Coordinates of C-alpha atoms in Angstrom, one line a residue:
M1 CA -17.7 -11.4 8.0
T2 CA -18.1 -7.9 9.4
E3 CA -19.6 -5.1 7.7
P4 CA -17.0 -2.7 5.7
S5 CA -15.7 0.0 7.7
S6 CA -12.5 2.2 7.7
E7 CA -11.2 0.7 11.3
P8 CA -8.9 -2.2 11.6
K9 CA -10.6 -5.5 12.1
D10 CA -10.1 -8.5 14.6
A11 CA -8.2 -11.6 13.3
T12 CA -10.7 -14.1 11.5
P13 CA -10.9 -17.8 12.6
S14 CA -8.8 -19.0 9.9
V15 CA -5.8 -16.7 10.6
I16 CA -6.1 -17.9 14.2
A17 CA -6.0 -21.3 13.4
R18 CA -2.8 -20.7 11.3
H19 CA -1.2 -19.3 14.4
H20 CA -2.2 -22.0 16.6
T21 CA -0.6 -24.6 14.0
M22 CA 2.6 -22.4 14.1
L23 CA 2.7 -22.6 18.0
G24 CA 2.9 -26.4 17.6
A25 CA 5.3 -26.3 14.9
L26 CA 8.1 -24.3 16.2
P27 CA 10.3 -24.7 19.3
F28 CA 8.9 -22.0 21.4
S29 CA 10.1 -23.5 24.8
D30 CA 13.7 -22.7 23.7
T31 CA 14.3 -19.4 25.4
R32 CA 18.2 -19.1 24.9
D33 CA 17.8 -16.3 22.7
F34 CA 16.0 -14.3 25.4
D35 CA 18.8 -15.0 27.7
D36 CA 21.4 -13.9 25.2
A37 CA 19.5 -10.7 24.4
A38 CA 19.5 -9.8 28.1
R39 CA 23.2 -11.0 28.9
G40 CA 25.6 -8.3 30.0
F41 CA 23.1 -5.5 30.4
L42 CA 24.8 -2.4 32.0
G43 CA 22.0 0.2 31.7
T44 CA 19.9 2.2 29.2
I45 CA 17.9 5.3 28.6
E46 CA 14.3 5.3 29.6
H47 CA 12.2 3.9 26.7
A48 CA 15.2 4.4 24.7
K49 CA 14.0 7.9 24.1
I50 CA 16.1 10.1 22.0
A51 CA 15.2 14.0 20.9
N52 CA 17.0 16.4 18.6
S53 CA 18.1 19.7 19.4
Q54 CA 14.6 21.1 18.7
G55 CA 13.0 18.6 21.1
R56 CA 11.5 16.4 18.4
T57 CA 11.6 12.7 19.2
V58 CA 13.6 11.0 16.8
W59 CA 13.6 7.6 18.4
S60 CA 11.6 5.9 21.2
L61 CA 10.5 2.4 22.1
E62 CA 7.8 3.7 24.5
P63 CA 4.9 3.2 21.7
Y64 CA 6.1 -0.4 21.7
G65 CA 5.1 -1.1 25.3
F66 CA 2.3 -3.5 24.1
L67 CA 4.9 -6.0 23.5
S68 CA 5.4 -6.6 27.2
T69 CA 2.9 -9.4 27.3
E70 CA 4.4 -12.9 26.5
Q71 CA 1.5 -14.3 24.6
A72 CA 0.9 -13.1 21.0
P73 CA -2.4 -11.5 20.3
P74 CA -4.6 -13.1 17.5
T75 CA -3.7 -10.1 15.2
V76 CA 0.3 -11.1 15.2
N77 CA 1.8 -14.2 14.1
P78 CA 3.2 -15.9 17.3
S79 CA 6.7 -16.2 15.6
L80 CA 6.9 -12.6 14.7
W81 CA 5.7 -11.6 18.1
R82 CA 8.6 -13.5 19.6
Q83 CA 11.1 -11.7 17.4
S84 CA 9.4 -8.5 18.1
R85 CA 9.9 -9.0 21.9
L86 CA 13.4 -9.9 21.5
N87 CA 14.1 -6.8 19.7
M88 CA 12.8 -4.8 22.6
H89 CA 15.9 -5.1 24.7
H90 CA 17.8 -1.9 24.7
G91 CA 20.7 -0.1 26.2
L92 CA 24.4 -0.8 26.6
F93 CA 25.7 -4.5 26.9
E94 CA 29.0 -6.1 27.5
V95 CA 29.8 -8.7 24.9
V96 CA 33.1 -9.6 26.5
P97 CA 35.2 -7.5 28.9
G98 CA 36.5 -4.8 26.5
V99 CA 33.8 -5.0 23.8
Y100 CA 30.3 -3.5 24.4
Q101 CA 27.4 -3.0 22.1
V102 CA 24.5 -0.3 22.2
R103 CA 21.3 -2.0 21.0
G104 CA 17.9 -0.7 20.7
L105 CA 18.6 2.9 20.2
D106 CA 18.2 2.5 16.4
I107 CA 17.5 -0.2 14.1
A108 CA 21.1 -1.3 14.0
N109 CA 23.8 -1.8 16.7
M110 CA 26.9 0.3 17.8
T111 CA 29.7 -1.9 18.7
L112 CA 32.4 -0.4 20.9
I113 CA 35.9 -1.8 21.3
E114 CA 38.4 -0.7 24.0
G115 CA 41.9 0.1 22.7
D116 CA 45.0 1.1 24.6
S117 CA 44.0 5.1 24.8
G118 CA 40.4 5.2 23.5
V119 CA 37.5 3.4 22.0
I120 CA 37.0 2.2 18.4
V121 CA 33.3 2.7 17.2
V122 CA 32.0 0.1 14.8
D123 CA 29.0 1.4 12.9
T124 CA 27.5 4.7 14.0
L125 CA 23.6 4.2 13.5
T126 CA 21.3 5.8 11.2
S127 CA 21.1 9.3 12.9
I128 CA 23.5 11.8 14.4
E129 CA 21.2 12.0 17.5
S130 CA 21.1 8.1 18.0
A131 CA 24.8 7.8 17.7
R132 CA 25.5 10.8 20.2
A133 CA 23.0 9.2 22.7
A134 CA 24.8 5.8 22.2
L135 CA 28.3 7.0 22.9
D136 CA 27.1 9.1 25.8
L137 CA 25.3 5.9 27.4
Y138 CA 28.8 4.0 26.8
F139 CA 30.6 6.9 28.5
K140 CA 28.3 7.1 31.5
H141 CA 29.1 3.4 32.4
R142 CA 32.5 3.0 31.0
G143 CA 34.0 6.6 31.5
P144 CA 34.6 9.3 28.9
K145 CA 37.5 8.2 26.3
P146 CA 38.5 9.6 23.0
V147 CA 37.2 7.9 19.9
A148 CA 40.3 6.2 18.5
A149 CA 38.8 5.1 15.3
V150 CA 35.6 4.6 13.4
I151 CA 34.8 1.5 11.3
F152 CA 31.9 1.2 8.9
T153 CA 31.2 -2.6 8.0
H154 CA 29.0 -1.7 5.1
T155 CA 27.2 0.7 2.9
H156 CA 23.8 0.9 4.4
T157 CA 22.6 4.3 6.1
D158 CA 21.8 2.7 9.3
H159 CA 25.4 1.8 9.7
W160 CA 27.2 5.3 8.9
G161 CA 24.4 7.9 9.1
G162 CA 25.2 9.0 12.5
A163 CA 29.0 9.4 12.2
R164 CA 28.9 13.0 13.1
G165 CA 27.4 12.1 16.4
V166 CA 30.7 10.4 17.5
L167 CA 33.4 12.6 15.8
E168 CA 33.4 16.4 16.5
E169 CA 34.2 18.9 14.0
D170 CA 37.6 19.9 15.4
T171 CA 38.6 16.0 15.3
L172 CA 37.6 15.7 11.8
A173 CA 39.6 18.8 10.9
T174 CA 42.6 17.2 12.2
G175 CA 42.1 13.8 10.5
R176 CA 43.8 12.2 13.2
V177 CA 40.9 9.6 13.7
P178 CA 40.9 7.0 10.9
I179 CA 37.6 6.0 9.3
I180 CA 38.1 2.6 8.1
A181 CA 35.7 0.9 5.5
P182 CA 35.5 -1.9 2.9
N183 CA 36.9 -1.0 -0.6
L184 CA 34.3 0.7 -2.9
F185 CA 32.2 2.1 0.2
M186 CA 31.9 5.5 -1.1
E187 CA 30.8 4.6 -4.6
H188 CA 28.1 2.5 -3.2
A189 CA 27.0 4.2 -0.1
V190 CA 26.1 7.2 -2.0
S191 CA 24.9 5.6 -5.3
E192 CA 22.8 2.5 -4.2
N193 CA 19.8 4.8 -3.4
I194 CA 20.3 7.8 -5.6
I195 CA 19.3 6.9 -9.1
A196 CA 16.1 5.2 -8.1
G197 CA 15.8 6.8 -4.7
P198 CA 12.4 8.5 -5.1
A199 CA 10.8 5.3 -6.1
M200 CA 12.8 3.4 -3.3
L201 CA 11.7 5.9 -0.7
R202 CA 8.2 5.4 -1.3
R203 CA 8.3 1.7 -1.5
A204 CA 10.2 1.6 1.8
Q205 CA 6.9 3.1 3.4
Y206 CA 5.5 -0.5 2.6
Q207 CA 8.6 -2.2 3.8
F208 CA 9.1 -0.6 7.2
G209 CA 5.5 0.7 7.8
P210 CA 6.5 4.1 9.3
F211 CA 2.9 5.6 8.7
L212 CA 1.4 2.6 10.4
A213 CA 0.3 2.9 13.9
K214 CA 2.4 0.8 16.5
G215 CA 0.1 -1.8 18.0
V216 CA -1.2 -5.2 17.8
R217 CA -3.1 -4.2 14.7
G218 CA -0.3 -2.3 13.2
Q219 CA 3.3 -2.1 12.9
V220 CA 5.2 -4.4 15.5
D221 CA 8.8 -4.7 14.1
C222 CA 11.1 -4.6 11.2
G223 CA 12.7 -7.9 11.7
L224 CA 16.2 -6.5 12.0
G225 CA 15.0 -4.2 14.7
K226 CA 12.0 -1.9 15.7
T227 CA 12.0 0.7 12.9
M228 CA 14.1 3.5 11.1
A229 CA 15.3 6.4 13.1
A230 CA 14.1 9.9 12.0
G231 CA 17.0 12.0 12.9
A232 CA 19.7 13.9 10.9
V233 CA 21.9 11.8 8.5
A234 CA 25.5 12.8 7.3
L235 CA 28.1 10.8 5.4
L236 CA 31.8 10.8 6.4
R237 CA 34.5 9.9 3.8
P238 CA 36.7 7.0 4.7
T239 CA 40.4 7.6 5.2
D240 CA 41.3 3.9 5.1
L241 CA 40.0 1.2 3.0
I242 CA 40.2 -2.6 3.5
M243 CA 41.0 -4.2 0.1
A244 CA 41.2 -7.9 0.7
T245 CA 40.4 -10.6 3.0
G246 CA 43.4 -11.2 5.0
D247 CA 44.1 -7.6 5.6
K248 CA 45.1 -6.6 9.2
R249 CA 45.2 -3.5 11.1
V250 CA 46.5 -2.8 14.6
I251 CA 44.0 0.0 15.9
D252 CA 44.8 1.7 19.0
G253 CA 46.5 -1.4 20.2
V254 CA 44.0 -3.9 19.1
E255 CA 44.5 -6.4 16.3
F256 CA 42.0 -6.7 13.5
E257 CA 41.8 -9.4 11.0
F258 CA 39.4 -8.6 7.9
Q259 CA 37.4 -10.6 5.5
M260 CA 35.9 -9.1 2.5
A261 CA 32.2 -10.0 1.8
P262 CA 31.1 -7.8 -1.3
N263 CA 27.7 -8.3 -3.0
S264 CA 26.4 -10.0 0.1
E265 CA 23.9 -8.3 2.1
A266 CA 25.4 -4.9 0.7
P267 CA 27.5 -4.3 -2.2
A268 CA 30.4 -3.4 -0.1
E269 CA 30.7 -5.1 3.1
M270 CA 33.3 -6.8 5.4
H271 CA 33.7 -8.9 8.5
F272 CA 36.5 -8.9 11.2
F273 CA 37.9 -11.2 13.9
L274 CA 39.7 -9.8 17.1
P275 CA 42.2 -12.3 18.3
G276 CA 42.9 -10.5 21.5
Y277 CA 39.3 -10.6 22.4
K278 CA 38.4 -13.9 20.7
L279 CA 35.5 -12.0 19.1
L280 CA 34.0 -12.4 15.6
N281 CA 31.7 -9.7 14.0
L282 CA 30.2 -10.8 10.7
A283 CA 28.4 -7.4 10.2
E284 CA 24.9 -8.2 8.7
N285 CA 25.6 -11.4 7.1
C286 CA 24.8 -13.7 10.0
T287 CA 22.0 -12.2 11.8
H288 CA 19.0 -13.8 14.0
N289 CA 16.8 -13.9 10.8
F290 CA 16.7 -15.1 7.2
H291 CA 17.9 -11.8 5.7
N292 CA 16.5 -10.0 2.3
L293 CA 17.9 -11.2 -1.0
L294 CA 15.8 -8.4 -2.6
P295 CA 14.2 -5.7 -0.1
F296 CA 10.8 -4.5 -1.1
R297 CA 12.1 -0.9 -1.4
G298 CA 14.1 -2.2 -4.4
A299 CA 17.7 -3.0 -4.9
D300 CA 20.3 -4.9 -6.9
V301 CA 19.5 -8.7 -6.2
R302 CA 21.9 -10.0 -3.5
D303 CA 24.1 -12.9 -4.2
A304 CA 23.0 -15.7 -2.2
L305 CA 25.7 -18.1 -3.6
A306 CA 28.4 -15.5 -2.7
W307 CA 26.8 -14.9 0.6
S308 CA 27.1 -18.5 1.6
K309 CA 30.6 -18.7 0.6
Y310 CA 31.7 -15.8 2.7
L311 CA 30.1 -17.5 5.8
G312 CA 31.9 -20.8 4.8
E313 CA 35.0 -18.8 4.4
A314 CA 34.5 -17.2 7.7
L315 CA 34.1 -20.7 9.5
H316 CA 37.4 -21.7 7.7
L317 CA 39.2 -18.7 9.0
W318 CA 37.9 -18.5 12.5
G319 CA 36.0 -21.7 13.4
G320 CA 36.7 -22.8 16.8
K321 CA 38.5 -19.6 17.7
A322 CA 35.8 -17.2 18.5
E323 CA 34.3 -17.4 22.0
A324 CA 31.8 -14.7 21.3
M325 CA 30.2 -13.3 18.1
C326 CA 28.2 -10.2 17.6
G327 CA 26.7 -8.7 14.4
Q328 CA 25.5 -5.2 13.8
H329 CA 21.8 -6.2 14.2
H330 CA 20.2 -8.4 17.0
W331 CA 22.1 -9.9 20.1
P332 CA 25.3 -11.8 20.4
V333 CA 26.1 -15.7 20.7
W334 CA 28.6 -17.3 23.0
G335 CA 30.6 -20.4 23.0
R336 CA 32.7 -21.9 20.2
E337 CA 30.1 -24.8 19.6
R338 CA 27.1 -22.4 19.2
I339 CA 28.9 -19.9 17.1
D340 CA 30.2 -22.5 14.8
S341 CA 26.9 -23.9 14.6
M342 CA 24.9 -20.8 13.8
I343 CA 27.4 -20.0 11.0
R344 CA 27.1 -23.4 9.5
E345 CA 23.2 -23.1 9.6
Q346 CA 23.2 -19.6 8.0
R347 CA 25.7 -20.7 5.4
D348 CA 23.5 -23.5 4.5
L349 CA 20.4 -21.6 4.5
Y350 CA 21.7 -19.3 1.6
K351 CA 23.0 -22.1 -0.2
F352 CA 19.9 -24.3 0.0
A353 CA 17.6 -21.5 -1.1
H354 CA 20.3 -20.7 -4.0
D355 CA 20.9 -24.3 -5.1
Q356 CA 17.2 -25.6 -4.9
T357 CA 15.8 -22.6 -6.5
I358 CA 18.2 -23.3 -9.5
R359 CA 17.5 -26.9 -9.4
L360 CA 13.6 -26.4 -9.7
M361 CA 14.3 -23.6 -12.2
N362 CA 16.2 -26.1 -14.4
H363 CA 13.1 -28.3 -14.2
G364 CA 11.2 -25.5 -15.8
L365 CA 9.5 -24.2 -12.7
N366 CA 9.0 -20.3 -12.8
A367 CA 9.4 -18.0 -9.7
A368 CA 5.9 -18.3 -8.4
E369 CA 6.0 -22.2 -8.8
I370 CA 9.3 -22.5 -7.2
A371 CA 8.1 -20.3 -4.2
E372 CA 5.1 -22.5 -3.8
T373 CA 7.0 -25.6 -4.0
I374 CA 10.3 -25.1 -1.9
Q375 CA 10.4 -26.2 1.7
L376 CA 13.4 -25.7 4.0
P377 CA 14.7 -29.0 5.6
K378 CA 13.6 -29.5 9.1
S379 CA 17.1 -28.8 10.6
L380 CA 16.9 -25.1 9.2
E381 CA 13.0 -24.8 9.6
G382 CA 13.3 -25.2 13.4
A383 CA 16.4 -22.7 13.7
W384 CA 15.0 -19.5 15.1
H385 CA 17.8 -17.4 13.4
G386 CA 16.6 -18.8 9.9
R387 CA 13.2 -17.7 10.2
G388 CA 12.1 -15.2 7.5
Y389 CA 11.4 -12.1 9.8
Y390 CA 13.2 -9.6 7.3
G391 CA 13.7 -11.7 4.2
H392 CA 11.4 -14.9 3.7
I393 CA 12.1 -18.1 1.8
R394 CA 9.0 -17.4 -0.5
H395 CA 10.3 -14.0 -1.8
N396 CA 14.0 -14.9 -1.6
V397 CA 13.6 -17.6 -4.1
K398 CA 12.0 -15.1 -6.5
A399 CA 14.8 -12.8 -6.0
I400 CA 17.4 -15.7 -7.0
Y401 CA 15.2 -16.6 -10.0
Q402 CA 15.2 -12.8 -11.1
K403 CA 19.0 -12.6 -10.7
Y404 CA 19.4 -15.6 -13.0
L405 CA 16.5 -15.3 -15.4
G406 CA 14.9 -11.9 -15.0
W407 CA 11.2 -11.0 -14.7
Y408 CA 10.1 -12.9 -17.7
D409 CA 9.1 -16.5 -17.2
A410 CA 9.4 -17.6 -20.9
N411 CA 5.6 -18.1 -21.1
P412 CA 4.5 -15.6 -24.1
V413 CA 1.3 -15.0 -22.4
N414 CA 3.3 -12.9 -19.8
L415 CA 5.5 -11.3 -22.4
D416 CA 3.4 -8.1 -23.1
P417 CA 0.3 -8.2 -20.9
L418 CA -1.8 -5.2 -20.5
P419 CA -1.0 -2.8 -17.6
P420 CA -2.9 -2.9 -14.4
V421 CA -5.9 -0.4 -15.3
A422 CA -6.5 -2.0 -18.6
S423 CA -6.2 -5.6 -17.6
G424 CA -8.5 -4.8 -14.5
K425 CA -11.3 -3.5 -16.5
K426 CA -11.0 -6.6 -18.8
Y427 CA -11.0 -9.0 -15.8
V428 CA -14.1 -7.4 -14.2
E429 CA -15.7 -7.7 -17.5
Y430 CA -14.9 -11.3 -18.1
M431 CA -15.9 -12.2 -14.5
G432 CA -19.2 -10.8 -14.9
G433 CA -19.0 -7.4 -13.2
A434 CA -18.1 -5.9 -10.0
D435 CA -21.2 -7.2 -8.1
A436 CA -20.4 -10.8 -9.2
I437 CA -16.7 -10.6 -8.1
L438 CA -17.7 -9.1 -4.8
T439 CA -20.0 -12.1 -4.2
R440 CA -17.5 -14.6 -4.9
A441 CA -15.0 -12.6 -3.0
R442 CA -16.9 -12.4 0.2
A443 CA -17.6 -16.1 0.1
D444 CA -13.7 -16.9 -0.3
F445 CA -12.8 -14.5 2.3
D446 CA -15.1 -16.3 4.8
K447 CA -13.3 -19.5 3.8
G448 CA -9.9 -17.9 4.5
E449 CA -8.7 -18.0 0.9
F450 CA -7.2 -14.4 1.2
R451 CA -4.5 -14.7 -1.5
F452 CA -6.7 -15.2 -4.3
V453 CA -9.3 -12.8 -3.0
A454 CA -6.5 -10.1 -3.0
Q455 CA -5.8 -11.0 -6.6
A456 CA -9.4 -10.7 -7.9
L457 CA -10.2 -7.6 -5.8
G458 CA -6.9 -6.1 -7.0
H459 CA -8.3 -6.0 -10.7
L460 CA -11.5 -4.7 -9.5
V461 CA -9.9 -1.7 -7.8
F462 CA -7.7 -0.9 -10.5
A463 CA -10.7 -1.0 -12.9
E464 CA -13.1 0.8 -10.5
P465 CA -10.8 2.7 -7.9
D466 CA -13.8 4.5 -6.5
N467 CA -15.8 1.4 -5.8
Q468 CA -15.9 1.7 -1.9
A469 CA -17.2 -1.8 -1.3
A470 CA -14.3 -3.3 -3.4
R471 CA -11.8 -1.0 -1.6
A472 CA -13.2 -2.0 1.8
L473 CA -13.0 -5.8 1.1
L474 CA -9.6 -5.5 -0.3
A475 CA -8.4 -3.7 2.6
D476 CA -9.9 -6.3 5.0
T477 CA -8.4 -9.1 3.0
L478 CA -4.8 -7.5 2.9
E479 CA -5.2 -6.8 6.7
Q480 CA -5.7 -10.7 7.3
L481 CA -2.7 -11.5 5.2
G482 CA -0.8 -9.1 7.4
Y483 CA -1.9 -10.6 10.6
A484 CA -1.2 -14.2 9.3
A485 CA 2.4 -13.1 8.2
E486 CA 5.5 -14.0 10.1
S487 CA 7.8 -11.7 7.9
S488 CA 7.7 -8.1 9.3
T489 CA 8.1 -6.7 5.9
W490 CA 5.1 -8.7 4.6
R491 CA 3.0 -7.5 7.6
N492 CA 3.9 -4.0 7.0
A493 CA 3.2 -4.2 3.2
Y494 CA -0.2 -5.8 3.8
L495 CA -1.4 -3.5 6.6
F496 CA 0.1 -0.4 4.8
G497 CA -1.7 -1.4 1.8
A498 CA -5.0 -1.8 3.7
Q499 CA -4.5 1.5 5.3
E500 CA -4.0 3.4 2.2
L501 CA -7.2 1.7 0.7
R502 CA -9.3 2.9 3.6
H503 CA -7.7 6.4 4.1
G504 CA -5.6 7.2 1.0
M505 CA -2.1 8.1 1.1
P506 CA -0.5 9.9 4.0
K507 CA 0.0 13.6 3.7
T508 CA 3.8 14.2 3.8
P509 CA 5.9 17.5 3.4
P510 CA 7.6 18.2 0.1
R511 CA 10.7 16.3 -0.6
A512 CA 13.7 17.9 1.0
P513 CA 16.9 18.8 -1.1
M514 CA 19.6 16.3 -1.1
P515 CA 21.9 17.2 2.0
R516 CA 25.2 19.1 1.1
E517 CA 27.2 16.1 2.6
T518 CA 25.8 13.7 0.5
L519 CA 26.1 15.8 -2.8
A520 CA 29.8 16.3 -1.7
A521 CA 30.3 12.6 -1.6
L522 CA 29.0 12.1 -5.0
R523 CA 31.2 11.9 -8.0
T524 CA 30.4 14.8 -10.6
E525 CA 29.8 11.8 -12.9
Q526 CA 27.0 10.6 -10.7
L527 CA 25.5 14.1 -10.5
W528 CA 25.1 14.1 -14.2
D529 CA 23.7 10.6 -14.1
V530 CA 21.1 12.0 -11.6
L531 CA 20.3 14.9 -14.0
G532 CA 20.0 12.6 -16.9
I533 CA 17.2 10.4 -15.2
R534 CA 15.3 13.7 -14.5
L535 CA 15.0 14.7 -18.1
N536 CA 11.6 14.4 -19.7
G537 CA 12.4 12.9 -23.1
P538 CA 9.1 13.8 -24.8
K539 CA 9.6 17.5 -23.8
A540 CA 13.2 17.4 -25.1
E541 CA 12.2 16.3 -28.7
G542 CA 14.1 18.0 -31.4
K543 CA 16.2 19.9 -28.9
H544 CA 20.2 20.0 -29.1
I545 CA 22.0 21.7 -26.2
V546 CA 25.6 21.6 -25.6
L547 CA 27.3 22.9 -22.3
N548 CA 30.9 23.2 -21.2
W549 CA 31.7 22.8 -17.3
S550 CA 34.8 23.6 -15.8
F551 CA 35.4 23.0 -11.7
S552 CA 38.1 25.2 -10.5
D553 CA 38.4 23.2 -7.3
T554 CA 38.6 19.8 -8.5
G555 CA 40.3 20.4 -12.0
E556 CA 37.6 18.3 -13.7
R557 CA 36.2 19.6 -17.2
F558 CA 33.0 18.1 -18.8
V559 CA 30.7 18.5 -21.9
L560 CA 27.2 18.0 -21.3
N561 CA 25.1 17.2 -24.3
L562 CA 21.6 17.1 -25.0
E563 CA 20.5 15.2 -28.2
N564 CA 18.1 12.6 -29.3
C565 CA 16.1 13.1 -26.1
A566 CA 19.1 11.8 -24.1
L567 CA 21.5 13.6 -21.7
T568 CA 25.2 12.5 -21.8
Y569 CA 28.6 13.8 -20.9
T570 CA 32.1 13.5 -21.8
K571 CA 34.8 13.9 -19.3
G572 CA 38.1 15.6 -19.6
V573 CA 37.2 17.9 -22.6
Q574 CA 35.6 20.9 -23.8
A575 CA 33.4 21.5 -26.9
E576 CA 34.3 24.3 -29.5
N577 CA 30.8 24.7 -30.4
A578 CA 29.2 24.7 -26.9
D579 CA 26.2 27.0 -26.5
A580 CA 27.4 28.1 -23.1
G581 CA 30.2 27.5 -20.6
F582 CA 30.3 27.7 -16.8
T583 CA 33.5 27.8 -14.6
L584 CA 32.9 27.4 -10.9
A585 CA 33.8 25.4 -7.9
R586 CA 32.1 21.9 -7.5
A587 CA 31.3 23.1 -4.0
T588 CA 29.3 26.1 -5.5
L589 CA 27.4 23.5 -7.7
D590 CA 26.7 21.3 -4.5
E591 CA 25.3 24.5 -2.8
V592 CA 22.9 25.3 -5.8
I593 CA 21.5 21.7 -5.8
A594 CA 21.1 21.6 -2.0
K595 CA 19.2 24.8 -2.5
L596 CA 21.5 26.8 -0.2
T597 CA 21.7 29.3 -3.0
S598 CA 20.4 29.6 -6.6
F599 CA 22.5 29.8 -9.8
P600 CA 21.7 33.5 -10.4
E601 CA 22.8 34.2 -6.9
A602 CA 26.1 32.3 -7.4
V603 CA 26.6 34.4 -10.6
A604 CA 26.0 37.5 -8.9
A605 CA 28.3 36.8 -6.1
G606 CA 31.0 36.0 -8.8
K607 CA 31.3 32.4 -8.0
V608 CA 30.5 31.5 -11.6
K609 CA 32.0 32.6 -14.6
L610 CA 29.9 32.5 -17.8
S611 CA 30.5 32.3 -21.5
G612 CA 28.1 32.2 -24.5
N613 CA 24.3 31.9 -23.8
P614 CA 23.8 31.0 -20.3
M615 CA 19.9 30.8 -20.9
K616 CA 20.8 27.6 -22.5
L617 CA 21.2 26.2 -19.0
A618 CA 17.8 27.5 -18.0
E619 CA 16.3 25.8 -21.2
L620 CA 17.9 22.5 -20.3
M621 CA 16.5 22.7 -16.4
G622 CA 13.1 23.5 -17.8
L623 CA 13.1 20.0 -19.3
M624 CA 13.6 18.4 -16.0
D625 CA 10.8 16.6 -14.0
E626 CA 10.4 16.8 -10.3
F627 CA 9.7 13.6 -8.7
P628 CA 6.7 13.4 -6.3
R629 CA 7.3 12.0 -2.8
M630 CA 4.1 10.0 -2.9
F631 CA 2.4 8.0 -5.7
E632 CA -0.5 5.5 -5.7
I633 CA 0.6 1.8 -5.2
V634 CA -2.5 -0.2 -4.4
E635 CA -4.8 1.8 -6.8
P636 CA -4.5 3.5 -10.2
K637 CA -2.4 6.6 -10.5
R638 CA -4.5 9.7 -9.8
T639 CA -2.0 12.0 -11.5
V640 CA -1.1 11.4 -15.0
V641 CA 2.7 11.5 -15.6
V642 CA 3.6 14.3 -17.7
V643 CA 5.2 13.3 -20.9
V644 CA 4.9 16.5 -23.1

């Protein structure tokens, strides 16, 4: 083993041996995906490079030039290398005459469907800049056309964040362009990442690896695409909701048949079929990888059984009818037989994972034991689109277990364990001290037993966070696990953990205020919920504050009540004994939260009418926590969470 250092290392012989085994186990000679990913290419932007109005690059594939070589380097799993190279195809592509996709200008795709008078835009990418560049690229090759409609297939930001890049302000003002989305789109689009947003954003750094260098020892892909765009994001409210499977619309002369797929890849998601184009779009539920049932950033566990049933229903509705199938990630598939085969295999992939997890669970296996036991059938194991580049069978089965039984495996040993620092210190003591652990860990590292080495050293780092030898060896260990990983998310997590052990957390600017557009999309009840989770309970001990709120533009009335260290609210009433009352426009409250103005400034401008003792609001706000953008993950918390 090499001497400890802060630089990335080479792959060890044991990792290289694993890669060699995988090269012999999977059908690398099957190159149809490369043909499909390149099919219909019309043109692109050099290096897919996009800048914002200030000249800052928000998206570029130029840093991924190292993926031009066909053979995987020793530091990247060869299966992941293959997927990473496929995700390098970028530009405008014809799916069928009249239907086009922009791929590789963001992690997601924009699908463009030509109607009688204009173009229908399906999903508007993550950022305004990417969306505008994608539409301009389409106009360059197909000629300028008005946007006839916008469709959001589901609630994740990479599918709606760039909407203002395809719809101008004057167009929005007239409301003549329909914005179509699945039922409950707004509720989920604005709430899924709000309550636990600060923690999710930090965890997402491990999932996507944005602070890793792009390269053969760093970030190579995200499975679904290269990475997340870094531009401006804004949410537009849909004007037309699809309510049920079987709903139809004729949009600019194009007939759409819709299928609802809630609680699959997203809490609100839908598919559609275009009979006139013989084109099927299954959004993000039938992509070229095994998807995530529980992303590392955190989310509600996705329903694998429902997911499988939606794919089965899609096959029943449109099997044998579609001649092309495209999704909102990856590349299309052509031919009725290949389309139906892919849907069947994806359907069975999620059903197998679900049913076999439950079967083993009912035999008494816990989540870790199921993950160690389960093996995909050969027919699915060899299907490239079933590989775990984004999700992975070993963590998807744990998600299924969690959905049904929760975090507790019923063994009382695991009911109330010590937290990481306390247990780490006891483990180190029981194992004979730091030197004894390091001696054994180095020997096991040389044998390629990285999983247990990581566990043992994790305890040591939490017991002795300044033990540089422990940190260095744990970083080296996580790095080798990253090099071995087929899943992009696993690789990113391992390599970013190694980087933070070596160099500490990245320096980042303070968290930006929530955008006004997002605030405007939140229901007032959701704002109060967000405020409630910021309340520092111990600080509020013994306090009782009652505030009346009346919003002049929405007609809403609320009583906000602090009592028993909990912040609650009642809608539609006012309290007679309130400490203070505030009458204002909801839009004014949004401006205050977005830090476009302050509450005293709004009062001085006559935008807020007061009654009672307004200092009670200041007292309440003094009890609120500000959440840090960064916090330690692979080592103990250096900053003690304030509790009083």
